[in-house]
Amino acid sequence: MGLDAQPSGVCAGGGRGAAGPWTSPSALRPPLLRLSFIFLLLAAPSARAAGYKTCPMVKLDMLNVHLVAHTHDDVGWLKTVDQYFYGTYNTIQHAGVQYILDSVISSLLAEPTRRFVYVEMAFFSRWWHQQTNATQDVVRELVRQGRLEFANGGWVMNDEAATHYGAIIDQMTLGLRFLEDTFGSDGRPLVAWHIDPFGHSREQASLFAQMGFDGFFFGRLDYQDKLVRKKMLRMEQLWRASASLKPPAADLFTSVLPNLYNPPKNLCWDVLCADRPIVDDPRSPEYNAKELVDYFLKLATAQGQYYRTHHTIMTMGSDFQYENANMWFKNLDKLIQLVNAQQQANGSRVNVLYSTPACYLWELNKANLTWSVKQDDFFPYADGPHKFWTGFFTSRPALKRYERLSYNFLQVCNQLEALAGPAANVGPYGSGDSAPLNEAMAVLQHHDAVSGTSKQHVADDYARQVAAGWGPCEVLLSNALALLSGSKEEFIFCRNLNISLCPLSQTSKNFQVTIYNPLGRKVDWMVRLPVGKNIFLVKDPSGTVVPSDVVTVPSSDRQDLLFSASVPALGFSIYSVTQAPGQSPQTRIPQSRSQKPASHVKASSHILTIQNEHIWARFDPDTGLLMEMKNLDQDVLLPIRQAFYWYNASTGNSLSAQVSGAYIFRPTRQEPLPISHWAQTRLVKTDLVQEVHQNFSAWCSQVVRLYPGQRHLELEWTVGPIPVGDGWGKEVISYFDTALETKGLFFTDSNGREILERRRNYRPTWKLKQTEPVAGNYYPVNSRIYITDGDVQLTVLTDRSQGGSSLRDGSIELMVHRRLLRDDERGVGEPLLEKGAGLWVRGRHLVLLDKVRTAAVGHRLQAEKELLAPQVVLAPGGGTPYHLEVTPRKQYSGMRRELPPNVHLLTLARWGRQMLLLRLEHQFALGEDMVGNLSSPVTLDLTDLFSAFTIIDLKETTLAANQLRANASRLQWKSNEDAALKPSPSQLDPASITLQPMEIRTFLASVQWGKDG
Ligand SMILES: [Zn+2]
């Protein structure tokens, strides 16, 4: 290493431009360190192997206070990701992540006992790529010595309430892969660190356990829960996070931090704080060292009372702190020296040290105690009476849907990149790349992003990043489809199909439709495309004409062409559409059933029904509302009423000044108000669809729909722009009312995977004092909510994350949209109002009525179909052959056989030049399928499963693919419930891969592509 090896981050990082009026530029400039000095410091005695072996010494007979120097860097919140990284717009919030990292590295080098923990890879990786080789070497050494520790290591610290497990796994994989590629096992995080997310899901803990983490730290939990835990010494527990996976597979040691993630009161030594620094010169009139040491000793002892070991943790840092790390570290150095000096001077039993979350955890593990077990989750979160953070379950519903839709598209992009091989990246359409969408989706999982709790301009920026990510994926899809179909077409991606806009299909006489199916099983899918006023002939891949229909789009004069497409597993079918010549337009005109409440007219001829071979639904002739639904296969009839209501958002009252806002849900009254008591209806019946169009008001309508073969009722709602001219913020719900006797119980999914039982006005681990009968019973619904009387089950599947509840027996409600006039004072500083008149939001609820014993088969398989819906790609047709030796084909499957229904292909993506990442998941819980065998273990032969490539070698990894499963070992914890069994390591046989209920297995496969792939 030459003289120019002076780390640029160390000597040139701070001080340029970002310094505000609150400090002089020189205050930010880290001390210049001479090269020899740097390496002297790096050769500190603690330089041993990575992991727990680099942890500091503790004193066994004392209370050890683990000081954890950290910064919490939101990947967008009040500022965008780039504004935070570079430190622009400091008038909004003073924060510049690049300077934080520069400054921290410099301070770590200045004193070898100092340690620091960093978390968000979206920021760290960006900073890393801007450093010189010399700085990178210095940082690698700090990591090796455990002085710079990574916790969590995801691209972001994801939200837990509005996220889907697939996207969580993807974002963790991205961040952990960066660490593995950059630092190897030295940089591999040992603990999960979710210090800020607003409540904690059980599935998140399960996923963390499966990723190999030894422990989990967080800050936010219900205030009542926290009080009880402190009293019962249950701030630390073993979380048994799966009802299906055998312990300890989903067991995760969980620690609640004492003070959210902030430093103790009066001990914040950042430029963003105003606390007094330690003045240890007794001659100074400002001398305060003795007072602060006494204060600290009392504080540490008091805090230690709530924890079970001789160790306690203090988080010394907060949001975007350490921009001038020297301020923090200089005072912490003094604090440690002064407090520990008391051991000699006064026989103090407090020992304070620089530590990290992993090193604290290591000491807890060594204490070898028996821990109590938790089986439920940490939702909903309230930080005080009347202060339930249940609004963000629904906030920004359009962004939440865009996230789910983009998850679908990213999986399609990943799969086609895997199926087509390197030809997907460089082809006739240019450079295709899945990475930008993968990164944008990872950013969107941040706990202020998909949660809907950022400022408006930041929310816009998240959407911009995702939209920009779609482009390179579209190029990739074009390259892959041309290669796999053998035909070079002018592929068109219609991104606005949700509002029936697609110029190609609306103006062309002929076009072709490629439908790609990302599922491991064949799918039949109703394709719906906007077209002109004509009659069309639709031909399937074999050239046979298939039934099609043209129907009017609700509340417009536009038309949609409908036809049912059949698409093989992990493959595509190409259909052709031709305008029929010489025929006059014969668009189906909906039978107008427009009517006002007419109690005096009760003719049976007015009864509205829609029906297919599985489902029958009847509507009230007076009100136009859904009134009955029948499952014809099971002969289950359920009277059910569905309508839209709104809660009047609280602006504070005598009980509490808390208002409803982006985070908080607080209705003024418990009873919601109807948007309308009746709906104007229209009936559309053709061979391919039956629809009842319901118009409730100028800003609320719905289409209730049945396609042939469909086993659920589809409710496509359109809500907005929500009017707020009357001065009231509104929170709109879809409400389902039945007479089912549900005994206060309902069920919601956890991040789209396992199901949790919810009971009204109840928490499983403490006696709840309920202060908000509505908001305090809301839970995250990521994919489904259901109620049952033990015999019949009513399930509603959602197309995005929403808040939901069952506030009366037999009822289900889902909050679909909200628009609010006040800020709820959790920092975002803006009301959730959205620009101009506000947003229209369109979404779908799928209603399944079933016997309880067969219900899981219905909702599991339908949810999978919704999450990974087919991707429709258009082209004018008449393209040129792509490879002359390959005959163009109109149908393709990347698999030799279909996956069994209980196996979900969770991930198929490129990992390297000749490597693929493959995740297979058992998508049923233990005992869930009570009739068939879908809840049984299932065994697959992977050796010849895929036709697109041949698997040469297969290695199994942990869930985030950052370590081989055979090498992974987690810390063992003793619990007061059945002894933890170590899972027996099984020999990996690619011809016989067994999945237990709810198990996900992750593989890295070396592959060879065929000649057309
Ligand atoms: Zn945060």
PDB file of C-alpha atoms in Angstrom, residues 536-629:
ATOM      1  CA  PHE A 536     -62.655  -9.499 -32.272  1.00  0.00           C
ATOM      2  CA  LEU A 537     -61.498 -13.009 -32.982  1.00  0.00           C
ATOM      3  CA  VAL A 538     -59.121 -14.446 -30.428  1.00  0.00           C
ATOM      4  CA  LYS A 539     -56.978 -17.470 -31.264  1.00  0.00           C
ATOM      5  CA  ASP A 540     -55.035 -19.600 -28.835  1.00  0.00           C
ATOM      6  CA  PRO A 541     -51.442 -20.786 -29.432  1.00  0.00           C
ATOM      7  CA  SER A 542     -52.681 -23.645 -31.602  1.00  0.00           C
ATOM      8  CA  GLY A 543     -54.682 -21.285 -33.809  1.00  0.00           C
ATOM      9  CA  THR A 544     -58.075 -22.323 -32.471  1.00  0.00           C
ATOM     10  CA  VAL A 545     -60.622 -19.587 -31.946  1.00  0.00           C
ATOM     11  CA  VAL A 546     -61.506 -19.227 -28.268  1.00  0.00           C
ATOM     12  CA  PRO A 547     -64.601 -17.586 -26.794  1.00  0.00           C
ATOM     13  CA  SER A 548     -64.249 -13.833 -26.257  1.00  0.00           C
ATOM     14  CA  ASP A 549     -66.475 -10.966 -25.287  1.00  0.00           C
ATOM     15  CA  VAL A 550     -66.442  -7.197 -25.345  1.00  0.00           C
ATOM     16  CA  VAL A 551     -67.961  -5.512 -22.283  1.00  0.00           C
ATOM     17  CA  THR A 552     -68.365  -1.932 -21.205  1.00  0.00           C
ATOM     18  CA  VAL A 553     -65.989  -0.647 -18.566  1.00  0.00           C
ATOM     19  CA  PRO A 554     -67.853   0.544 -15.457  1.00  0.00           C
ATOM     20  CA  SER A 555     -68.830   4.216 -15.499  1.00  0.00           C
ATOM     21  CA  SER A 556     -67.296   4.945 -18.888  1.00  0.00           C
ATOM     22  CA  ASP A 557     -68.008   4.442 -22.556  1.00  0.00           C
ATOM     23  CA  ARG A 558     -64.910   2.326 -23.045  1.00  0.00           C
ATOM     24  CA  GLN A 559     -64.799  -1.384 -23.817  1.00  0.00           C
ATOM     25  CA  ASP A 560     -62.770  -4.278 -22.558  1.00  0.00           C
ATOM     26  CA  LEU A 561     -62.046  -7.437 -24.543  1.00  0.00           C
ATOM     27  CA  LEU A 562     -62.246 -10.577 -22.417  1.00  0.00           C
ATOM     28  CA  PHE A 563     -60.913 -14.006 -23.117  1.00  0.00           C
ATOM     29  CA  SER A 564     -59.709 -16.834 -20.938  1.00  0.00           C
ATOM     30  CA  ALA A 565     -56.091 -17.829 -21.447  1.00  0.00           C
ATOM     31  CA  SER A 566     -54.469 -21.049 -20.385  1.00  0.00           C
ATOM     32  CA  VAL A 567     -50.778 -20.734 -19.582  1.00  0.00           C
ATOM     33  CA  PRO A 568     -48.351 -23.517 -18.640  1.00  0.00           C
ATOM     34  CA  ALA A 569     -46.171 -23.516 -15.511  1.00  0.00           C
ATOM     35  CA  LEU A 570     -43.339 -20.980 -15.529  1.00  0.00           C
ATOM     36  CA  GLY A 571     -44.024 -20.226 -19.143  1.00  0.00           C
ATOM     37  CA  PHE A 572     -46.104 -18.361 -21.651  1.00  0.00           C
ATOM     38  CA  SER A 573     -48.883 -18.702 -24.187  1.00  0.00           C
ATOM     39  CA  ILE A 574     -49.235 -16.365 -27.133  1.00  0.00           C
ATOM     40  CA  TYR A 575     -52.750 -15.488 -28.251  1.00  0.00           C
ATOM     41  CA  SER A 576     -53.615 -13.495 -31.338  1.00  0.00           C
ATOM     42  CA  VAL A 577     -56.401 -10.939 -31.541  1.00  0.00           C
ATOM     43  CA  THR A 578     -57.893  -9.902 -34.873  1.00  0.00           C
ATOM     44  CA  GLN A 579     -60.643  -7.431 -35.543  1.00  0.00           C
ATOM     45  CA  ALA A 580     -63.500  -9.274 -37.243  1.00  0.00           C
ATOM     46  CA  PRO A 581     -64.188  -7.631 -40.599  1.00  0.00           C
ATOM     47  CA  GLY A 582     -67.498  -6.230 -41.674  1.00  0.00           C
ATOM     48  CA  GLN A 583     -69.324  -6.654 -38.430  1.00  0.00           C
ATOM     49  CA  SER A 584     -71.063  -3.786 -36.781  1.00  0.00           C
ATOM     50  CA  PRO A 585     -70.199  -3.041 -33.195  1.00  0.00           C
ATOM     51  CA  GLN A 586     -72.353  -5.085 -30.886  1.00  0.00           C
ATOM     52  CA  THR A 587     -70.925  -4.177 -27.559  1.00  0.00           C
ATOM     53  CA  ARG A 588     -72.807  -5.598 -24.657  1.00  0.00           C
ATOM     54  CA  ILE A 589     -74.816  -2.806 -23.212  1.00  0.00           C
ATOM     55  CA  PRO A 590     -75.201  -3.352 -19.508  1.00  0.00           C
ATOM     56  CA  GLN A 591     -78.770  -3.940 -18.498  1.00  0.00           C
ATOM     57  CA  SER A 592     -79.352  -0.795 -16.577  1.00  0.00           C
ATOM     58  CA  ARG A 593     -80.864  -1.533 -13.228  1.00  0.00           C
ATOM     59  CA  SER A 594     -80.530   1.997 -12.158  1.00  0.00           C
ATOM     60  CA  GLN A 595     -82.893   2.430  -9.282  1.00  0.00           C
ATOM     61  CA  LYS A 596     -83.582   4.418  -6.211  1.00  0.00           C
ATOM     62  CA  PRO A 597     -84.809   2.881  -2.967  1.00  0.00           C
ATOM     63  CA  ALA A 598     -88.248   1.638  -3.835  1.00  0.00           C
ATOM     64  CA  SER A 599     -89.719  -0.118  -0.871  1.00  0.00           C
ATOM     65  CA  HIS A 600     -93.091  -0.144  -2.586  1.00  0.00           C
ATOM     66  CA  VAL A 601     -91.719  -1.987  -5.614  1.00  0.00           C
ATOM     67  CA  LYS A 602     -90.738  -5.467  -4.645  1.00  0.00           C
ATOM     68  CA  ALA A 603     -91.134  -7.407  -7.829  1.00  0.00           C
ATOM     69  CA  SER A 604     -89.208 -10.652  -7.956  1.00  0.00           C
ATOM     70  CA  SER A 605     -88.126  -9.733 -11.465  1.00  0.00           C
ATOM     71  CA  HIS A 606     -85.964  -7.034  -9.902  1.00  0.00           C
ATOM     72  CA  ILE A 607     -83.879  -9.496  -7.972  1.00  0.00           C
ATOM     73  CA  LEU A 608     -80.279  -9.241  -9.068  1.00  0.00           C
ATOM     74  CA  THR A 609     -78.233 -12.384  -9.094  1.00  0.00           C
ATOM     75  CA  ILE A 610     -74.964 -13.454 -10.605  1.00  0.00           C
ATOM     76  CA  GLN A 611     -73.800 -17.017 -10.774  1.00  0.00           C
ATOM     77  CA  ASN A 612     -71.266 -19.433 -12.171  1.00  0.00           C
ATOM     78  CA  GLU A 613     -70.798 -23.157 -11.598  1.00  0.00           C
ATOM     79  CA  HIS A 614     -69.339 -22.615  -8.104  1.00  0.00           C
ATOM     80  CA  ILE A 615     -70.781 -19.394  -6.688  1.00  0.00           C
ATOM     81  CA  TRP A 616     -74.101 -17.638  -6.604  1.00  0.00           C
ATOM     82  CA  ALA A 617     -74.652 -14.142  -5.244  1.00  0.00           C
ATOM     83  CA  ARG A 618     -77.853 -12.221  -4.716  1.00  0.00           C
ATOM     84  CA  PHE A 619     -78.345  -8.480  -4.297  1.00  0.00           C
ATOM     85  CA  ASP A 620     -81.035  -6.645  -2.398  1.00  0.00           C
ATOM     86  CA  PRO A 621     -83.488  -5.215  -4.945  1.00  0.00           C
ATOM     87  CA  ASP A 622     -84.206  -2.229  -2.695  1.00  0.00           C
ATOM     88  CA  THR A 623     -80.702  -1.199  -1.835  1.00  0.00           C
ATOM     89  CA  GLY A 624     -78.563  -2.776  -4.535  1.00  0.00           C
ATOM     90  CA  LEU A 625     -76.284  -4.203  -1.827  1.00  0.00           C
ATOM     91  CA  LEU A 626     -74.942  -7.740  -1.719  1.00  0.00           C
ATOM     92  CA  MET A 627     -77.296  -9.750   0.485  1.00  0.00           C
ATOM     93  CA  GLU A 628     -76.546 -13.459  -0.007  1.00  0.00           C
ATOM     94  CA  MET A 629     -73.746 -15.641  -1.204  1.00  0.00           C
TER      95      MET A 629
END
